[in-house]
Coordinates of C-alpha atoms in Angstrom, one line a residue:
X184 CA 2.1 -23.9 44.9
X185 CA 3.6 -24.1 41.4
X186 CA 3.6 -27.3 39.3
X187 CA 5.0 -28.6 36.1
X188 CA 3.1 -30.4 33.6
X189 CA 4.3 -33.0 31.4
X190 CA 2.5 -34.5 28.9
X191 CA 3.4 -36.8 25.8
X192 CA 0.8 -38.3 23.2
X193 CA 0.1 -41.3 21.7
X194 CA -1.5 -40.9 18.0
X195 CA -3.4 -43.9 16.1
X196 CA -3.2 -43.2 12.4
X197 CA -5.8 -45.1 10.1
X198 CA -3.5 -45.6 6.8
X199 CA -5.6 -44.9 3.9
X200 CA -4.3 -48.7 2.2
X201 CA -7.4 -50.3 -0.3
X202 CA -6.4 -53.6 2.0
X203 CA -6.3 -54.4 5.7
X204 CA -2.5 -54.4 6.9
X205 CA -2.6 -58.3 6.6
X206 CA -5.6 -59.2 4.3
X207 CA -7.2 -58.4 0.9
X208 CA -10.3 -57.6 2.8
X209 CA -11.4 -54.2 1.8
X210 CA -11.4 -51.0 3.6
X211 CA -14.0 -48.6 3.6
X212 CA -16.6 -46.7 6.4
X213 CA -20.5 -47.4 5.9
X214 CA -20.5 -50.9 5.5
X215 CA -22.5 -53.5 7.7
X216 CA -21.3 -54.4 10.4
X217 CA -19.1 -57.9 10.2
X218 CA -18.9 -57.7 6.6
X219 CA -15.3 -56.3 5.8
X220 CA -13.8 -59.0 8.4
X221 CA -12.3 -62.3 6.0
X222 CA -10.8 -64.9 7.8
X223 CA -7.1 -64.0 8.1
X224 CA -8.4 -60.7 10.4
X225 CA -10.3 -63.2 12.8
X226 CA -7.1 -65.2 12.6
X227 CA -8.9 -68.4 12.1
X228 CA -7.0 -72.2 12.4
X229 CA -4.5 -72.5 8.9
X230 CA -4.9 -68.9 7.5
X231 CA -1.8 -67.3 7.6
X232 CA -1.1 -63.2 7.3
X233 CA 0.7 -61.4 4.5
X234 CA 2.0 -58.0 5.1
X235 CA 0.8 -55.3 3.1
X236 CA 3.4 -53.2 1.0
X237 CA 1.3 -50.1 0.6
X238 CA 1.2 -49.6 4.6
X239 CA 4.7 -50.0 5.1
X240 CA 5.4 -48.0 2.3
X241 CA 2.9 -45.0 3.5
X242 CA 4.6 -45.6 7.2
X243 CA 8.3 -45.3 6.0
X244 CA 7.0 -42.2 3.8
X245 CA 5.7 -40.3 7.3
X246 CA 9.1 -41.2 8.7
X247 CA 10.9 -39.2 6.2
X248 CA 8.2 -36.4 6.4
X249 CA 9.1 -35.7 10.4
X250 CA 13.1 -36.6 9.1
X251 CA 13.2 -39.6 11.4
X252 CA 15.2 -42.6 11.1
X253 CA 13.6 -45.3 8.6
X254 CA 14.2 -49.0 9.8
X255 CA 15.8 -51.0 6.7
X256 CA 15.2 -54.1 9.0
X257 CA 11.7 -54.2 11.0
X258 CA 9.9 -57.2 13.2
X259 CA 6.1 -57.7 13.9
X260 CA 5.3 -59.0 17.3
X261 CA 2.2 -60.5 19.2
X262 CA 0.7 -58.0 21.9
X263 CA -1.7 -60.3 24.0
X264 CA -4.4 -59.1 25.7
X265 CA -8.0 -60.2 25.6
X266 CA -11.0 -58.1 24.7
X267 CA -14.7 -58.5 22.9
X268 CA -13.4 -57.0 19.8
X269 CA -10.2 -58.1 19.4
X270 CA -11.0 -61.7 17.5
X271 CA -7.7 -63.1 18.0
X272 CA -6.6 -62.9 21.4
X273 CA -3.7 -60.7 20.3
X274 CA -2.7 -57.7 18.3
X275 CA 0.2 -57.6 16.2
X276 CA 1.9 -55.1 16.1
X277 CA 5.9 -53.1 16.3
X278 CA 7.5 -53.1 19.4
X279 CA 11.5 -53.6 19.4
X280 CA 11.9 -52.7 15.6
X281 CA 9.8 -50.4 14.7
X282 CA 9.5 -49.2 10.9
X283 CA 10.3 -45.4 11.9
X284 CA 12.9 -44.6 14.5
X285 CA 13.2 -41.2 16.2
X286 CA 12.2 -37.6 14.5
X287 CA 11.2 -34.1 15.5
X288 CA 8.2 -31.8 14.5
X289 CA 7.9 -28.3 15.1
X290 CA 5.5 -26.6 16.6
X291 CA 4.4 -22.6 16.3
X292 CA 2.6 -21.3 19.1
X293 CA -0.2 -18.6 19.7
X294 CA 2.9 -16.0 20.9
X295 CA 5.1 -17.2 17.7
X296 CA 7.1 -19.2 19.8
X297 CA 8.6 -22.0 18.1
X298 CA 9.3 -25.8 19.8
X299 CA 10.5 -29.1 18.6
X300 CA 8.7 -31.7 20.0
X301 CA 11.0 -35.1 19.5
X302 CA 9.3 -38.5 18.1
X303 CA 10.3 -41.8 19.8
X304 CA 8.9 -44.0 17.2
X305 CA 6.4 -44.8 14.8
X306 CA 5.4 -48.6 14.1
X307 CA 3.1 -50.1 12.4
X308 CA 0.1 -52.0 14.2
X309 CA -3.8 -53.8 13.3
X310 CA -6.4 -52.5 14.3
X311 CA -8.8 -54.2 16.6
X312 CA -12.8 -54.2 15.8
X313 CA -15.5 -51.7 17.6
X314 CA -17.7 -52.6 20.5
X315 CA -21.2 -50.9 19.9
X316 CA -23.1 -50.2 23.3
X317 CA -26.7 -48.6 21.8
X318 CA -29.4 -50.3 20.5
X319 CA -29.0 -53.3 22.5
X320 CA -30.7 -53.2 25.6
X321 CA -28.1 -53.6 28.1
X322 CA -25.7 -56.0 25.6
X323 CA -22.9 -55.1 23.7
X324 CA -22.5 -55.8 19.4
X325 CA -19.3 -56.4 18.0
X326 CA -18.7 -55.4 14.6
X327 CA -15.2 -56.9 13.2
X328 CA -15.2 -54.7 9.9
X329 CA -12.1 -52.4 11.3
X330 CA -10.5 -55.8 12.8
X331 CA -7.2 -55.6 10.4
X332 CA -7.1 -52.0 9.2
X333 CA -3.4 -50.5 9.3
X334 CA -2.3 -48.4 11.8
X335 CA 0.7 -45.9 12.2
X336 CA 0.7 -45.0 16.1
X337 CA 3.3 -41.9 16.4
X338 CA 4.8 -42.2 20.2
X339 CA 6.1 -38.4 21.0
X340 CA 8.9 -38.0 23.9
X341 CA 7.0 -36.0 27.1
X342 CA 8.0 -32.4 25.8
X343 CA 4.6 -30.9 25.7
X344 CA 3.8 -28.8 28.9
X345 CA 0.4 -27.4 28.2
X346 CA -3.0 -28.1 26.5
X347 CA -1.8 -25.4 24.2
X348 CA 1.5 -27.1 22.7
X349 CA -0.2 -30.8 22.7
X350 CA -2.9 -29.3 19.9
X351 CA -0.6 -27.6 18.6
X352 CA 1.5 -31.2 18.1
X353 CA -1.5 -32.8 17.3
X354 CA -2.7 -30.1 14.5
X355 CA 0.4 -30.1 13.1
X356 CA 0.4 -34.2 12.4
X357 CA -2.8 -33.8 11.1
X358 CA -1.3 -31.2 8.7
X359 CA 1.4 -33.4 7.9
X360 CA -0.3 -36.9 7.5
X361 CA -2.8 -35.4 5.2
X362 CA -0.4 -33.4 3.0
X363 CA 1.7 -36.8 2.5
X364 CA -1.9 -38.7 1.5
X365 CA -1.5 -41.4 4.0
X366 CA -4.8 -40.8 5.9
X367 CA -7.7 -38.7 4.8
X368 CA -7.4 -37.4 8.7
X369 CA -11.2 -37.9 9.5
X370 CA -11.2 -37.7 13.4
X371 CA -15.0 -37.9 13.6
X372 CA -14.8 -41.9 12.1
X373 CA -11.8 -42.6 13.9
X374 CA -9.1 -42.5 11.4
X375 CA -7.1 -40.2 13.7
X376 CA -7.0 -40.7 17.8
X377 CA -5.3 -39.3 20.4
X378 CA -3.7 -40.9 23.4
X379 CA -2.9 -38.2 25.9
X380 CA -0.2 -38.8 28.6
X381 CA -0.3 -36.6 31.5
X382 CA 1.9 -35.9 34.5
X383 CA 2.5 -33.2 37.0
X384 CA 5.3 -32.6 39.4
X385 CA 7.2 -29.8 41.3
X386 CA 10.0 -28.0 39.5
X387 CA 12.9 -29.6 39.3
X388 CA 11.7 -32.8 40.7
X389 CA 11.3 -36.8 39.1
X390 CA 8.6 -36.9 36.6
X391 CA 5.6 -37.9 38.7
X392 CA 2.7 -40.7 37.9
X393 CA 1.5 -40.7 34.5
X394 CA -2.2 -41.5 33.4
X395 CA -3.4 -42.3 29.9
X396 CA -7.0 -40.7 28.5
X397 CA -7.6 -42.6 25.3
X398 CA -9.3 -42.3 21.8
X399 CA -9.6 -38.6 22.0
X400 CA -11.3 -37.3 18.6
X401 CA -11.0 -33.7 18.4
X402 CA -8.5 -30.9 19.0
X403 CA -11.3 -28.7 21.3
X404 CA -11.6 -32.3 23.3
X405 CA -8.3 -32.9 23.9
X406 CA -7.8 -29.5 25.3
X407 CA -10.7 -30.0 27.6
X408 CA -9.8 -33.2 28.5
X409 CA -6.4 -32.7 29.5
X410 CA -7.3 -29.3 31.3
X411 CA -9.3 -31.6 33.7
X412 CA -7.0 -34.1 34.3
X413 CA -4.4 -31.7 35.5
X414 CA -6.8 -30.0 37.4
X415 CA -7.4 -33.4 39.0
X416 CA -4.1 -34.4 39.6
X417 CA -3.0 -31.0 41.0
X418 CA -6.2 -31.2 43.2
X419 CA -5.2 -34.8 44.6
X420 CA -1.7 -34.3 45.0
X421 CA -2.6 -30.8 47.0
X422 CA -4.7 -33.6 49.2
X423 CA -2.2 -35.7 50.3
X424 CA -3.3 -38.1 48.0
X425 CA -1.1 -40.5 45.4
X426 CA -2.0 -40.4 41.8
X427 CA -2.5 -44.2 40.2
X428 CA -1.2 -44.9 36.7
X429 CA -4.6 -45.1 34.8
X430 CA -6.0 -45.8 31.5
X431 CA -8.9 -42.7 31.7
X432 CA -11.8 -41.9 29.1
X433 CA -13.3 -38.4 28.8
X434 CA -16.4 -38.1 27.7
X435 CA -16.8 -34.7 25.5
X436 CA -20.6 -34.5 26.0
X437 CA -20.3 -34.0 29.9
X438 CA -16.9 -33.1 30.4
X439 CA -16.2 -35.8 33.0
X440 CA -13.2 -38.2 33.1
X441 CA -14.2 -41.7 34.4
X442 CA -11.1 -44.5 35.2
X443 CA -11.4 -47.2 32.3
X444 CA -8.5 -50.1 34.1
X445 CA -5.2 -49.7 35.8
X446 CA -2.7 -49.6 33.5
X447 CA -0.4 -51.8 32.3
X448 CA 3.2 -52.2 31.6
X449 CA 4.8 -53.9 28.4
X450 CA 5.5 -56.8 30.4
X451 CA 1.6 -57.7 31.2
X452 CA 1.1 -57.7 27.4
X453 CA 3.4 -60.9 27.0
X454 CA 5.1 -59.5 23.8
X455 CA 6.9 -62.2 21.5
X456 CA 8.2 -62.1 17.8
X457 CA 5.2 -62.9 15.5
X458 CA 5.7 -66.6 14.2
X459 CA 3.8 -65.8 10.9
X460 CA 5.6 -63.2 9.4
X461 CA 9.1 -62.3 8.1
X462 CA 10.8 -59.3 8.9
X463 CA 10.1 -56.4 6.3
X464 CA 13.5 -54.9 4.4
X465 CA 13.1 -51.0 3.1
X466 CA 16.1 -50.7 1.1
X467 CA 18.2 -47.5 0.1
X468 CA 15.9 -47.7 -3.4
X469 CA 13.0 -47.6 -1.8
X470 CA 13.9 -44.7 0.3
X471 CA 15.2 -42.7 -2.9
X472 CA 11.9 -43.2 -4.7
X473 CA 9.6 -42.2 -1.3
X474 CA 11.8 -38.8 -1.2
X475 CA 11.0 -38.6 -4.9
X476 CA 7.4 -38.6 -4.6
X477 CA 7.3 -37.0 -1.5
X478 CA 4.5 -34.4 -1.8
X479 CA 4.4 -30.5 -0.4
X480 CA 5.3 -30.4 3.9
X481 CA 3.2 -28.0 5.9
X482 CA 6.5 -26.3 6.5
X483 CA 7.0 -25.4 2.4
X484 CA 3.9 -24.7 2.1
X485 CA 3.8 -22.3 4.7
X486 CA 7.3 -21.0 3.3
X487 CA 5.9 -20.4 -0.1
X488 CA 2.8 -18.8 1.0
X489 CA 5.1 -15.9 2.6
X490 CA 7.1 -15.7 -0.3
X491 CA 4.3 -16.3 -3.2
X492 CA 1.5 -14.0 -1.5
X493 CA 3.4 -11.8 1.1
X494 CA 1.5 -13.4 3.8
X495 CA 2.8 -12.6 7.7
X496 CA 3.7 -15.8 9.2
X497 CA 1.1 -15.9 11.6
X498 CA -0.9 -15.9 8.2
X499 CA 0.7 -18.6 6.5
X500 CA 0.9 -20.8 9.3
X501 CA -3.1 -21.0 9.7
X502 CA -3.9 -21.3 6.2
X503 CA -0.9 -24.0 5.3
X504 CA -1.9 -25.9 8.3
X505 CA -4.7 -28.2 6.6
X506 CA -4.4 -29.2 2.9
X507 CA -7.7 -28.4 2.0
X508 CA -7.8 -25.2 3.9
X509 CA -4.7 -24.2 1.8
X510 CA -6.2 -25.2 -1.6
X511 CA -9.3 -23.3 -1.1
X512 CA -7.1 -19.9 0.1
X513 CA -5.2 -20.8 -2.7
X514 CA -8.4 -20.9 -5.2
X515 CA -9.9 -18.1 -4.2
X516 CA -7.0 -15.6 -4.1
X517 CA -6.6 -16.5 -7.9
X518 CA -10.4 -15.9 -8.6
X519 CA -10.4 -13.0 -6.6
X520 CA -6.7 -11.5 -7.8
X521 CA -5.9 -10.2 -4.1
X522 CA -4.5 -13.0 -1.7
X523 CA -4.7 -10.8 1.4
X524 CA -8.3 -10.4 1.2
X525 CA -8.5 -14.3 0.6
X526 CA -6.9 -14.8 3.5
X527 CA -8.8 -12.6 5.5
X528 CA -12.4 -14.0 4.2
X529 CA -11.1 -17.5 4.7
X530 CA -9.8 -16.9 8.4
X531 CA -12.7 -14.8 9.1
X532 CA -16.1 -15.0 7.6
X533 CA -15.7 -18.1 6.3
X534 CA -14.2 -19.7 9.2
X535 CA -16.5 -18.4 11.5
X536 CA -19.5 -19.9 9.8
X537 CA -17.7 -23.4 9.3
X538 CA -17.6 -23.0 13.2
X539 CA -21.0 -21.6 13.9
X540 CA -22.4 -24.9 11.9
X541 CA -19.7 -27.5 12.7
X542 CA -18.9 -27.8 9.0
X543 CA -15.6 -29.1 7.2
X544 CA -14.2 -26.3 4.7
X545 CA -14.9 -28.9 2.4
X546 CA -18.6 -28.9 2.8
X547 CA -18.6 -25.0 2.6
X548 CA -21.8 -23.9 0.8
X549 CA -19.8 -21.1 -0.7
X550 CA -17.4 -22.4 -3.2
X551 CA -13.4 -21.1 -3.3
X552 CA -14.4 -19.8 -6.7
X553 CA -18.0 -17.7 -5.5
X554 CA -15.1 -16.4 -2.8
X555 CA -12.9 -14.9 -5.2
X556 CA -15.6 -13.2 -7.1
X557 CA -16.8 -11.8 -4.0
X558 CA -13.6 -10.3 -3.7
X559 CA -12.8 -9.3 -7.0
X560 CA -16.2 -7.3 -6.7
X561 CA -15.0 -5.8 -3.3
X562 CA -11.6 -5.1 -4.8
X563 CA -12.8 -3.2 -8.0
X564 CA -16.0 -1.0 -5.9
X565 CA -18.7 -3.0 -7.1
X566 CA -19.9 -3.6 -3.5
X567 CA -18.1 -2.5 -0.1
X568 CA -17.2 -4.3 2.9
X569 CA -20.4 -4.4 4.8
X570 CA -22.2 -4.8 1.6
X571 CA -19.8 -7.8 0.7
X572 CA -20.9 -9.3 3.9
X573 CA -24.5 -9.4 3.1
X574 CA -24.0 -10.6 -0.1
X575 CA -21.5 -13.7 1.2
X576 CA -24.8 -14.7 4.1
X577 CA -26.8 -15.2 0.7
X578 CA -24.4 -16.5 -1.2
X579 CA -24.1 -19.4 2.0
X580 CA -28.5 -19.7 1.8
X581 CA -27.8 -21.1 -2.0
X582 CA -29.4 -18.1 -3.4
X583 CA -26.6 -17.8 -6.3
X584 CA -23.4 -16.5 -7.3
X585 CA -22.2 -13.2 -5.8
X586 CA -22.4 -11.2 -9.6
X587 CA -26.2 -12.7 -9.2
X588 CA -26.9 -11.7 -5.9
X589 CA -25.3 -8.3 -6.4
X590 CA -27.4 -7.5 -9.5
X591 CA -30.9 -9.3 -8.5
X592 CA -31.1 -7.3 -4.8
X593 CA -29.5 -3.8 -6.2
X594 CA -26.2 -4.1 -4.2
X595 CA -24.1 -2.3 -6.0
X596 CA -21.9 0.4 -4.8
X597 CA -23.1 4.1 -5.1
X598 CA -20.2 5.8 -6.9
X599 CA -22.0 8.3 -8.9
X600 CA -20.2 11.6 -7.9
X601 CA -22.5 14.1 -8.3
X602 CA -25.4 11.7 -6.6
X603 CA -23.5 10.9 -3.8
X604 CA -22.8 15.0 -3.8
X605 CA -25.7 15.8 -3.3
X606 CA -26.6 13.3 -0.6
X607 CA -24.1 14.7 1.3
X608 CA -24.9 18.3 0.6
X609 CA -28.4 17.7 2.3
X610 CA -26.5 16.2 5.4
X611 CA -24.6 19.3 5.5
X612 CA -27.1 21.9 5.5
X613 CA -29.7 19.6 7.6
X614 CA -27.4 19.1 10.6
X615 CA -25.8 22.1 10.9
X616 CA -25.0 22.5 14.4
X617 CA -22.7 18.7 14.0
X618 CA -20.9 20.7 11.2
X619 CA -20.0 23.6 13.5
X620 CA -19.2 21.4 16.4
X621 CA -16.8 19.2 14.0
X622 CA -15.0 23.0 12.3
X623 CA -14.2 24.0 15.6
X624 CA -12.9 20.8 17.0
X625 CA -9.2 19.9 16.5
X626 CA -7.9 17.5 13.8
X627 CA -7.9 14.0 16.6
X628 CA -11.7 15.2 17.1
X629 CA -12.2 15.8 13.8
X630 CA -11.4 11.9 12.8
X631 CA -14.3 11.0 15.5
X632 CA -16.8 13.0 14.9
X633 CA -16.6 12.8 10.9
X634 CA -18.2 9.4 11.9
X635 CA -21.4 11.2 12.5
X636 CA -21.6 12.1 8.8
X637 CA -20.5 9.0 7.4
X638 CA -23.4 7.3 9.4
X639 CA -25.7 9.4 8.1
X640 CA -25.1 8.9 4.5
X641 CA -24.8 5.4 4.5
X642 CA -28.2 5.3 6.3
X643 CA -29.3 7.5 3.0
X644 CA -27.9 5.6 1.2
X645 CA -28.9 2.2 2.3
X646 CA -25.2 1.7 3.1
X647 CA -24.3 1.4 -1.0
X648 CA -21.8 4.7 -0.5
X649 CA -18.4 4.3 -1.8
X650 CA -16.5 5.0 1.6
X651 CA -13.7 6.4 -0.2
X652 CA -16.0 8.8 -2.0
X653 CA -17.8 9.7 0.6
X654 CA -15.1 10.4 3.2
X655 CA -12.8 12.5 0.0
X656 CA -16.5 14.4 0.1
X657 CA -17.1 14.8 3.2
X658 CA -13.6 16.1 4.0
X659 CA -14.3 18.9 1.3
X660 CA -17.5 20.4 2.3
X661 CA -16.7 20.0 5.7
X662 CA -14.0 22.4 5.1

């Protein structure tokens, strides 16, 4: 039996502000706990809340970044609900005017299929504080330091229909909100979380029951999680059974989904207008000096890459996708002087050891700069390719710069013609019946078995053979 899946997401933005949203209390991770919280964010008797301009000025800039429709007249309101770490009883927050109205972002697929996914909104919102479960035998600590910090939570329209296309969404707000500098994107302290809506139905039906799995912190847990929750739904719906509008949690360490409460509707929240604050005006000038200083978009970024280093599209969109992922491509094809083999290194080798060891490309032992030299001595024959990976292992060990690694182990490239000549002259006459077997084949064969030879003489060799050399050599004696 077929099914659809629907799924929209909820993302929680962490502003990068010096300031809560409605305090002068500082904002910054690492400090003790309860010592960032002032008395506006516990909303004590006669303290009264101002709004902070940077916020609203970083959450109208993400509105023109997705080309949605910025608010020149917005309203805070009261969301009530009543939880350990939420010290007043209430969140304020955006809900009838909200500071950005509706936009689109585009998504590029796997396949290089393209998709607009539409954005409802995006208001502005507090945060509330952290509940801490270790370390207190059986209790609960309540630290109030993120009580106050400004939010942006981006509310998508359900156009997503896979795992695949809601990372995709996700990745590419990531890519955006960290190109415009509004958050430093740090999903590993919370800064960014994802709210993932999920439905399924039959074609061409209603859209069914939707459940909620909160505070997801990572693309590769977002995909698992929602994989299992469609699996689950499928499975109770196959049953017979109904599904029940949830709030869910995954748990990334297991891979199990537990119900959190049932969820609730705007109604159950009691929303009213905020009595404390005025509404905020964005006027026409504000707007015109936002699209002024309206840094590099994924999109021209990628756009430039294709033009500025003939990149393919498929390409451009991996390396334009994060900010600093793009400066260090960009570094090291201008050390190196050959962006292709940038880009390959950096999607490749480099990536795959940032993987292996769960590192950001901003902790990467080898620097953009050691890249490009590593390239620019691949480029000119200094070392070849399999040589060039040896060198860029040590070069992530600490044990120097490629040029030093190259010169203190011997690495360099044999391409001393009449050396390698006579290398290859021994081969010849020491594996004769190979070199009758590959005269008498046909020219297909012939590209096969020259692989024999080449094997050989980069086992002599210690693998420091010019391949070019060697094969124009090989070609000619093998004659």
């Amino acid at each position: 039996m077929s099914w659809e899946v629907v799924i929209g997401l909820e993302v929680h933005v962490q502003l990068n502000t010096a300031s809560k949203l409605f305090s002068g209390s500082k904002l910054s991770t690492g400090a003790e706990p309860n010592t960032q919280a002032s008395l506006v964010d516990l909303g004590l008797p006669g303290t009264l809340p101002v709004v902070n301009r940077e916020a609203v000025r970083k959450a109208a800039l993400f509105g023109l970044a997705i080309n949605a429709d910025i608010c020149r007249h917005s309203v805070f309101e009261r969301k009530n609900y009543f939880y350990p770490d939420l010290p007043k009883g209430y969140q304020t927050t955006q809900l009838a005017e909200p500071v950005v109205g509706a936009g689109t972002v585009e998504i590029q697929l796997e396949n290089g299929e393209k998709k607009v996914v539409r954005i409802h909104h995006a208001h502005l919102e507090e945060d509330a504080g952290k509940s801490l479960h270790e370390d207190f035998h059986g209790m609960t600590g309540i630290d109030l330091n993120r009580a106050g910090t400004p939010l942006i939570e981006i509310v998508s329209e359900p156009d997503m229909a896979n795992a695949e296309e809601a990372v995709a969404f996700a990745r590419k707000l990531h890519a955006i909100v960290t190109s415009i500098g509004i958050c430093d994107g740090d999903m590993s302290q919370g800064n960014m979380r994802f709210d993932v809506n999920i439905s399924v139905r039959k074609p061409g039906e209603p859209l069914g029951t939707r459940t909620e799995t909160k505070n997801l912190n990572s693309f590769r847990f977002m995909e698992k999680a929602i994989a299992l929750e469609v699996e689950r739904q499928i499975d109770v719906l196959e049953d017979g059974g109904e599904i029940v509008q949830e709030t869910r949690l995954y748990n990334g360490d297991t891979h199990t989904a537990r119900s959190m409460r049932s969820k609730e509707d705007a109604n159950d929240y009691r929303y009213f207008p905020c009595p404390d604050l005025l509404p905020v005006a964005i006027t026409d000038a504000d707007i015109e000096e936002l699209k002024a200083a309206m840094p590099e978009l994924p999109d021209s970024r990628k756009a430039r890459f294709i033009n500025d280093y003939q990149l393919s599209e498929y390409d451009a969109d991996l390396l334009s996708g994060s900010i600093a992922t793009a400066a260090f491509f960009e570094a090291a094809a201008k050390a190196g002087g050959d962006a292709k083999l940038a880009a390959n290194w950096v999607m490749g080798e480099l990536a795959a050891k940032l993987n292996a060891e769960e590192k950001d490309i901003a902790d990467s032992p080898v620097s953009a700069e050691q890249l490009g030299q590593l390239i620019a001595r691949l480029k000119d024959g200094t070392i070849s390719s399999k040589i060039a990976k040896q060198v860029f292992e040590a070069c992530w060990a600490g044990e120097g710069s490629p040029d030093d690694i190259i010169e203190a182990k011997g690495l360099k490239q044999m391409s001393d013609t009449g050396e390698l000549e006579k290398i290859v002259d021994d081969i010849i006459a020491n594996n004769a019946a190979q070199v009758d077997d590959y005269r008498n084949s046909d020219d297909a064969k012939k590209k096969k078995k020259i692989g024999f030879f080449v094997g050989q003489a980069m086992k002599a060799t210690q693998g420091k053979a010019n391949p070019q050399q060697l094969n124009k050599l090989l070609q000619e004696k093998l004659q």
